[in-house]
């Protein structure tokens, strides 16, 4: 495996880069507008994943679904999502973020509306499979957009901002969606979230552009992005897919380590996206009002975690630390702190329980800075495909975790062993990032 970064011998010192780039005038800051679109799209993306957990207690009773069936419903999204990620990454590279994301938004949102019309397990499970497949292009398109729109020294924060959308949606809208479910019925949760996604998908197609296709970005901003390591010209490249490229990517330890680490981090994420409200209601015996308040806290903690990771990582780079150290530090710290989730088994206090879970999800937010690492190591020709491969590994955790937790709760009547499972997976992520990952650098594909 290659172990030398060819750019290290030619790259200017960080202080020199920062001085020369900051000296250039920036009459436009169009990249931040594009990032705001990514943030909104990611919020909608995750609200349409988590809405099932908010509706679940009402839906299960209404449709007569047991814990095993609900575990399958919770995991159904991740089955097709994981399988579709590699082709979705190629589609993002081939057709660009604008078309790929816009079509994805509109179609998955239509399937979300359809979930409000289901009459039983089969139709619900089928639509969860559909939503998973149709959402698959989102994060590869996110990764590609940030890599072409942002210089390296801003990429950590930019990645953190759009990733925090996966927590903000739940934090902002859980109370409102619970109100819909209790005031009207659980079907209105899907009607409302799906309609918002369709409308924003149309707006995305109208507003988003890659750098060289954007008429409102100045030449000075384009130069700033490109001189800082943003792959502006890659936004016009159209890659032809070859399965050998997938095999070649797996020849690098960075890819394996990020895949294992993402699997671990996503396992914790999917507990909060699926079983968390059920845990609060059935094991902690909280009222709906308290669930609406307490369920928000871990998501706020995770939002702070991912933003803090991005800020610290970019600050370290600007202060002269290596990119590799700056991007790896949050991954190791976040994965290690994520093991604290097992402490919830040692308290009867609901307040302490929420504090522990908030800390654990804060840690998961820090570890989610792995998207910045993906942007740094992905070959410039295969940004979307690399994001798809690593996201595939992550979302295997989304398949495994809801089913395992459902099986544990069904067999034992308690969530205790579920938390031990999540803690053990977090340990695997810590070992992967600290021992296997090694030094980060952009992979150079062999000439063909």
Short mmCIF file of N, CA, C and O in Angstrom, two decimals, residues 278-363:
data_model
loop_
_atom_site.label_atom_id
_atom_site.label_comp_id
_atom_site.label_asym_id
_atom_site.label_seq_id
_atom_site.Cartn_x
_atom_site.Cartn_y
_atom_site.Cartn_z
N UNK A 278 -38.91 5.08 22.00
CA UNK A 278 -39.53 3.90 22.60
C UNK A 278 -38.89 3.57 23.95
O UNK A 278 -39.57 3.20 24.91
N UNK A 279 -37.57 3.70 24.04
CA UNK A 279 -36.85 3.47 25.30
C UNK A 279 -37.35 4.42 26.39
O UNK A 279 -37.61 4.01 27.53
N UNK A 280 -37.48 5.70 26.04
CA UNK A 280 -37.92 6.68 27.03
C UNK A 280 -39.34 6.40 27.51
O UNK A 280 -39.66 6.57 28.69
N UNK A 281 -40.20 5.98 26.59
CA UNK A 281 -41.61 5.75 26.94
C UNK A 281 -41.79 4.44 27.70
O UNK A 281 -42.46 4.41 28.75
N UNK A 282 -41.19 3.36 27.19
CA UNK A 282 -41.50 2.03 27.73
C UNK A 282 -40.59 1.63 28.90
O UNK A 282 -41.04 0.92 29.80
N UNK A 283 -39.33 2.03 28.89
CA UNK A 283 -38.43 1.61 29.97
C UNK A 283 -38.29 2.69 31.02
O UNK A 283 -38.18 2.39 32.21
N UNK A 284 -38.25 3.96 30.59
CA UNK A 284 -38.12 5.06 31.55
C UNK A 284 -39.48 5.62 31.97
O UNK A 284 -39.55 6.46 32.87
N UNK A 285 -40.55 5.18 31.30
CA UNK A 285 -41.93 5.55 31.66
C UNK A 285 -42.16 7.06 31.70
O UNK A 285 -42.83 7.58 32.60
N UNK A 286 -41.60 7.75 30.71
CA UNK A 286 -41.78 9.19 30.62
C UNK A 286 -43.08 9.52 29.91
O UNK A 286 -43.52 8.80 29.01
N UNK A 287 -43.69 10.62 30.29
CA UNK A 287 -44.88 11.10 29.60
C UNK A 287 -44.48 11.67 28.23
O UNK A 287 -43.30 11.96 27.98
N UNK A 288 -45.47 11.86 27.36
CA UNK A 288 -45.18 12.39 26.04
C UNK A 288 -44.55 13.78 26.11
O UNK A 288 -43.68 14.13 25.31
N UNK A 289 -45.00 14.59 27.05
CA UNK A 289 -44.42 15.93 27.19
C UNK A 289 -42.95 15.84 27.55
O UNK A 289 -42.10 16.53 26.97
N UNK A 290 -42.61 14.96 28.50
CA UNK A 290 -41.21 14.81 28.89
C UNK A 290 -40.38 14.20 27.77
O UNK A 290 -39.22 14.56 27.58
N UNK A 291 -40.96 13.26 27.01
CA UNK A 291 -40.25 12.70 25.87
C UNK A 291 -39.93 13.80 24.86
O UNK A 291 -38.82 13.87 24.31
N UNK A 292 -40.90 14.67 24.61
CA UNK A 292 -40.68 15.76 23.67
C UNK A 292 -39.55 16.68 24.11
O UNK A 292 -38.85 17.25 23.27
N UNK A 293 -39.36 16.83 25.43
CA UNK A 293 -38.28 17.68 25.95
C UNK A 293 -36.96 16.91 26.02
O UNK A 293 -35.94 17.34 25.49
N UNK A 294 -36.99 15.74 26.68
CA UNK A 294 -35.76 14.99 26.90
C UNK A 294 -35.16 14.43 25.62
O UNK A 294 -33.94 14.33 25.49
N UNK A 295 -36.00 14.07 24.66
CA UNK A 295 -35.49 13.48 23.42
C UNK A 295 -34.66 14.47 22.62
O UNK A 295 -33.83 14.08 21.80
N UNK A 296 -34.88 15.76 22.87
CA UNK A 296 -34.14 16.78 22.13
C UNK A 296 -32.72 16.92 22.62
O UNK A 296 -31.80 17.22 21.85
N UNK A 297 -32.48 16.68 23.92
CA UNK A 297 -31.18 17.00 24.54
C UNK A 297 -30.00 16.27 23.88
O UNK A 297 -28.99 16.90 23.56
N UNK A 298 -30.07 14.94 23.66
CA UNK A 298 -28.93 14.29 23.01
C UNK A 298 -28.65 14.83 21.61
O UNK A 298 -27.48 14.92 21.20
N UNK A 299 -29.70 15.22 20.88
CA UNK A 299 -29.49 15.75 19.53
C UNK A 299 -28.83 17.13 19.56
O UNK A 299 -28.01 17.46 18.70
N UNK A 300 -29.16 17.93 20.57
CA UNK A 300 -28.44 19.19 20.74
C UNK A 300 -26.98 18.94 21.09
O UNK A 300 -26.09 19.62 20.60
N UNK A 301 -26.75 17.93 21.95
CA UNK A 301 -25.38 17.58 22.29
C UNK A 301 -24.58 17.14 21.08
O UNK A 301 -23.42 17.54 20.90
N UNK A 302 -25.19 16.33 20.22
CA UNK A 302 -24.50 15.88 19.01
C UNK A 302 -24.22 17.04 18.06
O UNK A 302 -23.17 17.07 17.40
N UNK A 303 -25.15 18.00 17.98
CA UNK A 303 -24.93 19.18 17.13
C UNK A 303 -23.72 19.97 17.60
O UNK A 303 -22.87 20.37 16.79
N UNK A 304 -23.63 20.17 18.91
CA UNK A 304 -22.45 20.86 19.47
C UNK A 304 -21.18 20.06 19.17
O UNK A 304 -20.14 20.62 18.80
N UNK A 305 -21.27 18.73 19.29
CA UNK A 305 -20.10 17.88 19.06
C UNK A 305 -19.56 17.98 17.66
O UNK A 305 -18.35 18.15 17.46
N UNK A 306 -20.42 17.90 16.64
CA UNK A 306 -19.93 17.93 15.27
C UNK A 306 -19.39 19.31 14.90
O UNK A 306 -18.37 19.43 14.20
N UNK A 307 -20.05 20.38 15.38
CA UNK A 307 -19.54 21.72 15.08
C UNK A 307 -18.20 21.96 15.78
O UNK A 307 -17.28 22.53 15.19
N UNK A 308 -18.08 21.52 17.02
CA UNK A 308 -16.83 21.67 17.75
C UNK A 308 -15.71 20.91 17.06
O UNK A 308 -14.58 21.41 16.93
N UNK A 309 -16.00 19.70 16.58
CA UNK A 309 -14.98 18.90 15.88
C UNK A 309 -14.48 19.63 14.64
O UNK A 309 -13.27 19.67 14.37
N UNK A 310 -15.39 20.21 13.86
CA UNK A 310 -14.99 20.91 12.65
C UNK A 310 -14.17 22.15 12.95
O UNK A 310 -13.15 22.41 12.28
N UNK A 311 -14.59 22.92 13.95
CA UNK A 311 -13.85 24.14 14.31
C UNK A 311 -12.45 23.81 14.81
O UNK A 311 -11.46 24.42 14.39
N UNK A 312 -12.35 22.83 15.71
CA UNK A 312 -11.04 22.45 16.26
C UNK A 312 -10.14 21.91 15.17
O UNK A 312 -8.96 22.27 15.08
N UNK A 313 -10.68 21.06 14.29
CA UNK A 313 -9.88 20.46 13.23
C UNK A 313 -9.31 21.52 12.29
O UNK A 313 -8.11 21.52 11.97
N UNK A 314 -10.15 22.46 11.84
CA UNK A 314 -9.68 23.51 10.94
C UNK A 314 -8.70 24.45 11.65
O UNK A 314 -7.72 24.93 11.04
N UNK A 315 -8.94 24.74 12.93
CA UNK A 315 -8.03 25.60 13.69
C UNK A 315 -6.65 24.97 13.81
O UNK A 315 -5.62 25.66 13.68
N UNK A 316 -6.60 23.68 14.05
CA UNK A 316 -5.31 22.99 14.14
C UNK A 316 -4.53 23.09 12.82
O UNK A 316 -3.31 23.31 12.82
N UNK A 317 -5.23 22.96 11.70
CA UNK A 317 -4.56 23.08 10.40
C UNK A 317 -4.02 24.50 10.22
O UNK A 317 -2.87 24.68 9.79
N UNK A 318 -4.81 25.52 10.55
CA UNK A 318 -4.35 26.90 10.39
C UNK A 318 -3.18 27.21 11.31
O UNK A 318 -2.37 28.10 11.01
N UNK A 319 -3.07 26.50 12.42
CA UNK A 319 -1.96 26.76 13.35
C UNK A 319 -0.73 25.92 13.05
O UNK A 319 0.22 25.90 13.83
N UNK A 320 -0.74 25.22 11.94
CA UNK A 320 0.46 24.53 11.49
C UNK A 320 0.52 23.05 11.75
O UNK A 320 1.49 22.39 11.38
N UNK A 321 -0.50 22.48 12.40
CA UNK A 321 -0.52 21.04 12.60
C UNK A 321 -0.84 20.35 11.28
O UNK A 321 -1.47 20.92 10.39
N UNK A 322 -0.41 19.13 11.15
CA UNK A 322 -0.64 18.40 9.90
C UNK A 322 -2.13 18.15 9.72
O UNK A 322 -2.88 18.01 10.69
N UNK A 323 -2.55 18.09 8.45
CA UNK A 323 -3.94 17.78 8.15
C UNK A 323 -4.33 16.44 8.74
O UNK A 323 -5.42 16.26 9.28
N UNK A 324 -3.43 15.47 8.67
CA UNK A 324 -3.71 14.13 9.17
C UNK A 324 -4.04 14.15 10.66
O UNK A 324 -5.05 13.59 11.10
N UNK A 325 -3.21 14.82 11.46
CA UNK A 325 -3.45 14.90 12.89
C UNK A 325 -4.76 15.64 13.18
O UNK A 325 -5.57 15.21 14.02
N UNK A 326 -4.98 16.75 12.48
CA UNK A 326 -6.16 17.57 12.74
C UNK A 326 -7.46 16.84 12.42
O UNK A 326 -8.46 17.01 13.12
N UNK A 327 -7.47 16.02 11.38
CA UNK A 327 -8.69 15.30 11.01
C UNK A 327 -8.88 14.03 11.85
O UNK A 327 -10.02 13.61 12.11
N UNK A 328 -7.79 13.41 12.31
CA UNK A 328 -7.89 12.17 13.08
C UNK A 328 -8.27 12.40 14.53
O UNK A 328 -8.96 11.57 15.14
N UNK A 329 -7.81 13.50 15.13
CA UNK A 329 -8.02 13.73 16.55
C UNK A 329 -9.50 13.64 16.96
O UNK A 329 -9.83 12.92 17.92
N UNK A 330 -10.43 14.31 16.25
CA UNK A 330 -11.84 14.19 16.66
C UNK A 330 -12.38 12.76 16.52
O UNK A 330 -13.24 12.35 17.31
N UNK A 331 -11.87 12.02 15.56
CA UNK A 331 -12.38 10.66 15.35
C UNK A 331 -12.01 9.75 16.51
O UNK A 331 -12.84 8.97 17.00
N UNK A 332 -10.77 9.85 16.97
CA UNK A 332 -10.33 9.01 18.08
C UNK A 332 -11.03 9.43 19.38
O UNK A 332 -11.55 8.59 20.12
N UNK A 333 -11.06 10.74 19.65
CA UNK A 333 -11.67 11.23 20.89
C UNK A 333 -13.17 10.92 20.92
O UNK A 333 -13.70 10.45 21.93
N UNK A 334 -13.86 11.17 19.80
CA UNK A 334 -15.29 10.93 19.76
C UNK A 334 -15.65 9.46 19.95
O UNK A 334 -16.57 9.12 20.70
N UNK A 335 -14.90 8.58 19.27
CA UNK A 335 -15.18 7.15 19.40
C UNK A 335 -14.92 6.66 20.82
O UNK A 335 -15.70 5.87 21.37
N UNK A 336 -13.85 7.14 21.43
CA UNK A 336 -13.51 6.72 22.79
C UNK A 336 -14.57 7.20 23.79
O UNK A 336 -15.05 6.43 24.63
N UNK A 337 -14.98 8.45 23.67
CA UNK A 337 -15.98 8.98 24.59
C UNK A 337 -17.34 8.32 24.37
O UNK A 337 -18.16 8.23 25.29
N UNK A 338 -17.58 7.82 23.16
CA UNK A 338 -18.86 7.17 22.86
C UNK A 338 -19.12 5.92 23.68
O UNK A 338 -20.28 5.52 23.86
N UNK A 339 -18.06 5.31 24.20
CA UNK A 339 -18.24 4.12 25.04
C UNK A 339 -18.96 4.43 26.34
O UNK A 339 -19.45 3.53 27.03
N UNK A 340 -19.06 5.72 26.68
CA UNK A 340 -19.72 6.11 27.93
C UNK A 340 -21.21 5.78 27.95
O UNK A 340 -21.84 5.83 29.01
N UNK A 341 -21.77 5.39 26.82
CA UNK A 341 -23.20 5.10 26.76
C UNK A 341 -23.59 3.96 27.70
O UNK A 341 -24.72 3.88 28.18
N UNK A 342 -22.64 3.06 28.03
CA UNK A 342 -22.97 1.93 28.92
C UNK A 342 -23.29 2.40 30.33
O UNK A 342 -23.93 1.66 31.10
N UNK A 343 -22.88 3.61 30.70
CA UNK A 343 -23.13 4.11 32.06
C UNK A 343 -24.61 4.29 32.34
O UNK A 343 -25.01 4.37 33.51
N UNK A 344 -25.44 4.35 31.29
CA UNK A 344 -26.87 4.52 31.49
C UNK A 344 -27.47 3.32 32.23
O UNK A 344 -28.52 3.43 32.86
N UNK A 345 -26.78 2.18 32.17
CA UNK A 345 -27.27 0.98 32.87
C UNK A 345 -27.08 1.04 34.38
O UNK A 345 -27.58 0.17 35.10
N UNK A 346 -26.37 2.06 34.86
CA UNK A 346 -26.04 2.12 36.29
C UNK A 346 -26.76 3.24 37.02
O UNK A 346 -26.34 3.64 38.11
N UNK A 347 -27.83 3.77 36.43
CA UNK A 347 -28.56 4.84 37.11
C UNK A 347 -30.06 4.62 36.99
O UNK A 347 -30.56 4.15 35.97
N UNK A 348 -30.78 4.97 38.06
CA UNK A 348 -32.23 4.95 38.04
C UNK A 348 -32.81 6.35 37.81
O UNK A 348 -34.01 6.49 37.62
N UNK A 349 -31.96 7.34 37.83
CA UNK A 349 -32.39 8.73 37.67
C UNK A 349 -32.61 9.05 36.19
O UNK A 349 -31.70 8.86 35.37
N UNK A 350 -33.76 9.57 35.85
CA UNK A 350 -34.01 9.96 34.47
C UNK A 350 -33.14 11.13 34.04
O UNK A 350 -32.70 11.20 32.88
N UNK A 351 -32.86 12.04 34.96
CA UNK A 351 -32.01 13.18 34.62
C UNK A 351 -30.58 12.72 34.33
O UNK A 351 -29.95 13.18 33.37
N UNK A 352 -30.05 11.82 35.17
CA UNK A 352 -28.70 11.30 34.93
C UNK A 352 -28.68 10.50 33.63
O UNK A 352 -27.73 10.56 32.84
N UNK A 353 -29.73 9.74 33.39
CA UNK A 353 -29.84 8.97 32.16
C UNK A 353 -29.73 9.87 30.94
O UNK A 353 -28.95 9.59 30.01
N UNK A 354 -30.48 10.96 30.92
CA UNK A 354 -30.45 11.87 29.77
C UNK A 354 -29.07 12.54 29.67
O UNK A 354 -28.55 12.76 28.57
N UNK A 355 -28.46 12.84 30.82
CA UNK A 355 -27.12 13.43 30.79
C UNK A 355 -26.10 12.47 30.17
O UNK A 355 -25.25 12.87 29.36
N UNK A 356 -26.19 11.19 30.53
CA UNK A 356 -25.28 10.19 29.96
C UNK A 356 -25.51 10.04 28.46
O UNK A 356 -24.56 10.03 27.66
N UNK A 357 -26.77 9.94 28.06
CA UNK A 357 -27.08 9.76 26.64
C UNK A 357 -26.71 11.01 25.84
O UNK A 357 -26.27 10.90 24.69
N UNK A 358 -26.86 12.18 26.44
CA UNK A 358 -26.44 13.41 25.76
C UNK A 358 -24.93 13.44 25.56
O UNK A 358 -24.44 13.83 24.50
N UNK A 359 -24.20 13.00 26.58
CA UNK A 359 -22.73 12.92 26.46
C UNK A 359 -22.33 11.93 25.37
O UNK A 359 -21.44 12.21 24.56
N UNK A 360 -22.98 10.77 25.35
CA UNK A 360 -22.65 9.75 24.36
C UNK A 360 -22.96 10.22 22.95
O UNK A 360 -22.20 9.96 22.01
N UNK A 361 -24.07 10.94 22.78
CA UNK A 361 -24.43 11.42 21.45
C UNK A 361 -23.58 12.63 21.06
O UNK A 361 -23.30 12.86 19.88
N UNK A 362 -23.16 13.43 22.04
CA UNK A 362 -22.16 14.48 21.81
C UNK A 362 -20.89 13.85 21.23
O UNK A 362 -20.31 14.35 20.25
N UNK A 363 -20.49 12.72 21.80
CA UNK A 363 -19.31 12.01 21.30
C UNK A 363 -19.52 11.49 19.89
O UNK A 363 -18.63 11.55 19.04
#
